[in-house]
Short mmCIF file of C-alpha atoms in Angstrom, two decimals:
data_model
loop_
_atom_site.label_atom_id
_atom_site.label_comp_id
_atom_site.label_asym_id
_atom_site.label_seq_id
_atom_site.Cartn_x
_atom_site.Cartn_y
_atom_site.Cartn_z
CA GLY X 1 -34.82 -118.42 235.36
CA GLU X 2 -31.28 -117.26 235.48
CA ASP X 3 -29.77 -115.17 232.72
CA VAL X 4 -26.64 -113.07 232.36
CA GLU X 5 -26.27 -110.69 229.44
CA GLN X 6 -23.30 -108.80 228.03
CA SER X 7 -22.55 -106.81 224.91
CA LEU X 8 -20.52 -109.02 222.62
CA PHE X 9 -17.78 -106.72 221.34
CA LEU X 10 -15.75 -103.74 222.55
CA SER X 11 -12.87 -102.00 220.84
CA VAL X 12 -10.63 -99.43 222.55
CA ARG X 13 -7.33 -97.70 221.89
CA GLU X 14 -4.28 -98.64 223.92
CA GLY X 15 -4.01 -96.42 226.98
CA ASP X 16 -7.73 -95.64 227.13
CA SER X 17 -10.12 -97.07 229.72
CA SER X 18 -12.38 -100.00 228.85
CA VAL X 19 -15.79 -100.48 230.40
CA ILE X 20 -17.49 -103.84 230.03
CA ASN X 21 -21.11 -104.06 231.13
CA CYS X 22 -23.23 -106.94 232.35
CA THR X 23 -26.81 -107.42 233.52
CA TYR X 24 -28.12 -110.35 235.52
CA THR X 25 -31.53 -111.53 236.64
CA ASP X 26 -31.10 -113.39 239.93
CA SER X 27 -31.67 -110.77 242.63
CA SER X 28 -30.53 -113.20 245.29
CA SER X 29 -27.08 -113.67 243.77
CA THR X 30 -24.40 -113.58 246.44
CA TYR X 31 -21.21 -113.11 244.46
CA LEU X 32 -20.56 -111.75 241.01
CA TYR X 33 -17.36 -112.53 239.15
CA TRP X 34 -15.33 -111.36 236.20
CA TYR X 35 -13.27 -113.90 234.27
CA LYS X 36 -10.85 -113.46 231.38
CA GLN X 37 -10.30 -116.02 228.63
CA GLU X 38 -7.46 -115.90 226.15
CA PRO X 39 -7.53 -118.03 222.97
CA GLY X 40 -7.24 -121.75 223.63
CA ALA X 41 -7.12 -121.32 227.39
CA GLY X 42 -9.43 -121.83 230.32
CA LEU X 43 -11.03 -119.03 232.29
CA GLN X 44 -8.89 -116.93 234.61
CA LEU X 45 -10.55 -115.25 237.58
CA LEU X 46 -9.92 -111.50 237.48
CA THR X 47 -11.97 -110.21 240.38
CA TYR X 48 -15.24 -110.65 242.23
CA ILE X 49 -17.63 -108.57 244.29
CA PHE X 50 -19.97 -109.52 247.08
CA SER X 51 -23.56 -108.47 246.53
CA ASN X 52 -23.65 -106.07 249.49
CA MET X 53 -20.82 -103.99 248.02
CA ASP X 54 -21.13 -101.14 245.51
CA MET X 55 -17.56 -100.98 244.31
CA LYS X 56 -14.32 -102.86 244.42
CA GLN X 57 -10.95 -101.68 243.13
CA ASP X 58 -8.02 -103.95 242.39
CA GLN X 59 -5.05 -102.25 240.70
CA ARG X 60 -6.22 -101.32 237.16
CA LEU X 61 -9.60 -103.01 237.65
CA THR X 62 -12.69 -101.34 239.11
CA VAL X 63 -15.94 -103.24 239.57
CA LEU X 64 -19.20 -101.34 240.04
CA LEU X 65 -22.38 -103.04 241.18
CA ASN X 66 -25.85 -101.52 240.97
CA LYS X 67 -27.94 -104.09 242.76
CA LYS X 68 -31.21 -102.25 242.19
CA ASP X 69 -30.75 -102.39 238.42
CA LYS X 70 -28.87 -105.73 238.53
CA HIS X 71 -26.05 -104.13 236.58
CA LEU X 72 -22.37 -104.93 236.91
CA SER X 73 -19.46 -103.27 235.16
CA LEU X 74 -15.74 -103.84 234.86
CA ARG X 75 -13.48 -100.89 234.14
CA ILE X 76 -9.93 -101.52 233.00
CA ALA X 77 -7.74 -98.45 233.31
CA ASP X 78 -4.86 -97.81 230.90
CA THR X 79 -5.87 -100.73 228.67
CA GLN X 80 -2.94 -102.61 227.13
CA THR X 81 -2.73 -104.91 224.11
CA GLY X 82 -2.30 -107.82 226.52
CA ASP X 83 -5.80 -107.11 227.81
CA SER X 84 -7.25 -108.26 224.48
CA ALA X 85 -9.36 -111.30 225.39
CA ILE X 86 -12.93 -112.37 226.10
CA TYR X 87 -14.33 -111.20 229.42
CA PHE X 88 -17.11 -113.14 231.14
CA CYS X 89 -19.43 -111.90 233.80
CA ALA X 90 -20.82 -114.59 236.12
CA GLU X 91 -23.23 -114.79 239.03
CA ARG X 92 -23.41 -117.31 241.83
CA GLU X 93 -26.98 -118.41 242.46
CA THR X 94 -27.99 -118.85 246.07
CA SER X 95 -30.72 -121.36 245.34
CA TYR X 96 -28.54 -123.98 243.66
CA ASP X 97 -25.10 -122.54 244.37
CA LYS X 98 -24.03 -122.92 240.76
CA VAL X 99 -22.29 -120.21 238.76
CA ILE X 100 -23.97 -118.90 235.60
CA PHE X 101 -21.92 -117.18 232.91
CA GLY X 102 -22.76 -114.52 230.37
CA PRO X 103 -21.90 -114.91 226.66
CA GLY X 104 -18.66 -112.95 227.01
CA THR X 105 -17.45 -109.60 225.67
CA SER X 106 -14.61 -109.73 223.18
CA LEU X 107 -12.26 -106.83 223.94
CA SER X 108 -9.95 -105.67 221.15
CA VAL X 109 -7.21 -103.21 222.01
CA ILE X 110 -5.91 -101.14 219.09
CA PRO X 111 -2.23 -100.18 219.40
CA ASP T 1 -1.44 -125.24 244.42
CA THR T 2 -0.91 -126.88 241.05
CA GLY T 3 -4.20 -125.72 239.60
CA VAL T 4 -6.98 -127.70 237.96
CA SER T 5 -5.68 -130.27 235.50
CA GLN T 6 -7.67 -131.71 232.59
CA ASN T 7 -6.77 -134.56 230.29
CA PRO T 8 -6.60 -134.95 227.40
CA ARG T 9 -6.25 -131.41 226.02
CA HIS T 10 -7.67 -132.47 222.67
CA LYS T 11 -9.75 -135.44 221.58
CA ILE T 12 -10.85 -136.27 218.06
CA THR T 13 -13.32 -139.10 217.73
CA LYS T 14 -15.68 -140.56 215.20
CA ARG T 15 -19.41 -140.22 215.63
CA GLY T 16 -20.82 -143.06 217.68
CA GLN T 17 -17.68 -143.67 219.74
CA ASN T 18 -17.48 -143.21 223.51
CA VAL T 19 -15.05 -140.73 225.08
CA THR T 20 -13.97 -140.10 228.65
CA PHE T 21 -12.34 -136.98 230.06
CA ARG T 22 -10.58 -136.60 233.37
CA CYS T 23 -10.35 -133.65 235.74
CA ASP T 24 -8.07 -133.32 238.76
CA PRO T 25 -9.19 -130.40 240.94
CA ILE T 26 -7.12 -128.29 243.31
CA SER T 27 -6.42 -130.67 246.16
CA GLU T 28 -8.31 -129.02 249.03
CA HIS T 29 -11.33 -128.08 246.89
CA ASN T 30 -14.36 -130.19 247.70
CA ARG T 31 -16.61 -128.87 244.95
CA LEU T 32 -16.09 -129.78 241.30
CA TYR T 33 -17.98 -128.48 238.26
CA TRP T 34 -18.26 -129.45 234.61
CA TYR T 35 -19.12 -126.87 231.96
CA ARG T 36 -19.37 -127.02 228.18
CA GLN T 37 -18.35 -124.12 225.96
CA THR T 38 -18.99 -123.77 222.25
CA LEU T 39 -17.44 -121.15 219.99
CA GLY T 40 -18.63 -117.65 220.76
CA GLN T 41 -20.58 -118.70 223.84
CA GLY T 42 -20.07 -118.55 227.55
CA PRO T 43 -19.60 -121.73 229.57
CA GLU T 44 -22.83 -123.68 230.06
CA PHE T 45 -23.29 -125.48 233.35
CA LEU T 46 -23.51 -129.29 233.08
CA THR T 47 -23.17 -130.72 236.57
CA TYR T 48 -21.39 -130.37 239.88
CA PHE T 49 -20.21 -132.43 242.84
CA GLN T 50 -19.78 -131.77 246.50
CA ASN T 51 -17.16 -134.35 247.47
CA GLU T 52 -18.40 -137.55 245.81
CA ALA T 53 -22.07 -136.54 245.71
CA GLN T 54 -23.47 -135.25 242.42
CA LEU T 55 -25.72 -132.38 243.54
CA GLU T 56 -27.21 -131.14 240.31
CA LYS T 57 -27.38 -132.03 236.63
CA SER T 58 -28.39 -129.60 233.93
CA ARG T 59 -31.25 -130.33 231.57
CA LEU T 60 -28.57 -130.02 228.87
CA LEU T 61 -27.02 -133.26 230.09
CA SER T 62 -28.63 -136.04 228.07
CA ASP T 63 -28.62 -139.69 229.08
CA ARG T 64 -25.49 -140.17 226.97
CA PHE T 65 -23.51 -138.06 229.45
CA SER T 66 -22.40 -139.36 232.80
CA ALA T 67 -20.06 -137.89 235.35
CA GLU T 68 -18.49 -139.48 238.39
CA ARG T 69 -16.31 -138.46 241.27
CA PRO T 70 -15.88 -141.77 243.05
CA LYS T 71 -13.52 -140.80 245.86
CA GLY T 72 -14.28 -137.12 246.04
CA SER T 73 -11.04 -136.20 244.31
CA PHE T 74 -10.70 -136.50 240.51
CA SER T 75 -13.75 -136.67 238.26
CA THR T 76 -14.51 -138.23 234.90
CA LEU T 77 -17.02 -137.14 232.28
CA GLU T 78 -18.06 -139.82 229.79
CA ILE T 79 -20.01 -139.23 226.60
CA GLN T 80 -21.47 -142.32 224.97
CA ARG T 81 -22.38 -142.62 221.30
CA THR T 82 -20.92 -139.21 220.51
CA GLU T 83 -22.70 -136.93 218.04
CA GLN T 84 -21.31 -134.04 216.02
CA GLY T 85 -23.24 -131.65 218.24
CA ASP T 86 -21.11 -132.79 221.18
CA SER T 87 -18.09 -131.02 219.66
CA ALA T 88 -17.13 -128.36 222.18
CA MET T 89 -14.65 -127.41 224.86
CA TYR T 90 -15.36 -129.22 228.12
CA LEU T 91 -14.23 -127.22 231.11
CA CYS T 92 -13.73 -128.42 234.65
CA ALA T 93 -13.58 -126.11 237.65
CA SER T 94 -13.20 -126.54 241.38
CA SER T 95 -13.92 -124.41 244.42
CA PHE T 96 -13.86 -124.42 248.19
CA PRO T 97 -17.28 -123.04 249.16
CA ASP T 98 -16.49 -122.77 252.84
CA ARG T 99 -14.14 -119.94 251.95
CA GLY T 100 -16.76 -117.22 251.45
CA GLU T 101 -16.39 -115.93 247.94
CA SER T 102 -15.38 -119.38 246.63
CA PRO T 103 -14.67 -118.48 243.01
CA LEU T 104 -14.37 -121.25 240.48
CA HIS T 105 -10.86 -122.12 239.38
CA PHE T 106 -10.81 -123.52 235.86
CA GLY T 107 -8.63 -125.97 234.03
CA ASN T 108 -7.56 -125.39 230.44
CA GLY T 109 -10.30 -127.64 229.13
CA THR T 110 -10.59 -130.64 226.84
CA ARG T 111 -11.48 -129.80 223.25
CA LEU T 112 -13.63 -132.51 221.71
CA THR T 113 -14.08 -132.80 217.96
CA VAL T 114 -16.56 -135.38 216.69
CA THR T 115 -16.15 -136.20 212.98
#
């Protein structure tokens, strides 16, 4: 069965880097995504990575994928208070083409 | 691109009543998804459509839940005989799978409270 796991909480100081980790189980996943959710809002796509890539960089965001260990991480450089939110890792299954989400990591940025 | 629109934003209903939510996807997106999210959890998949065809329903979706997408554009999600356990945020998302990475684009959700 499919499963996506994340640590639930992360606290960092403003200006430091944040690293949010995720593990998934479906080895045939094609795309992996990171979404951000602010209170009372829907999910905003931050970035994604195709399963044949190891790394993707997009401004302050760096995604690392270790396909052998089924481990995905999101690094946010120079974390700001506006980055405080819940971050969801998600995988797209190839078998049913649906997207499965992790439980989310609540990021708190301390000024 | 006006984004995914969901109505209403909030719905309060008494247990046993029926409710219906509407989702308008991004216009060129042919795939539409419904998810449910409870406090402190990630979105749980409920069902999805390719055009007007409902391709998969989750085991979470009891017989009291029904979703339609009659013309392949907007979709409705109806819950009959609501229960307190149905209280959650119902999220709709759309995508265009022919475009490779095809991420889901989400609406702001409908928050249902069953009293």
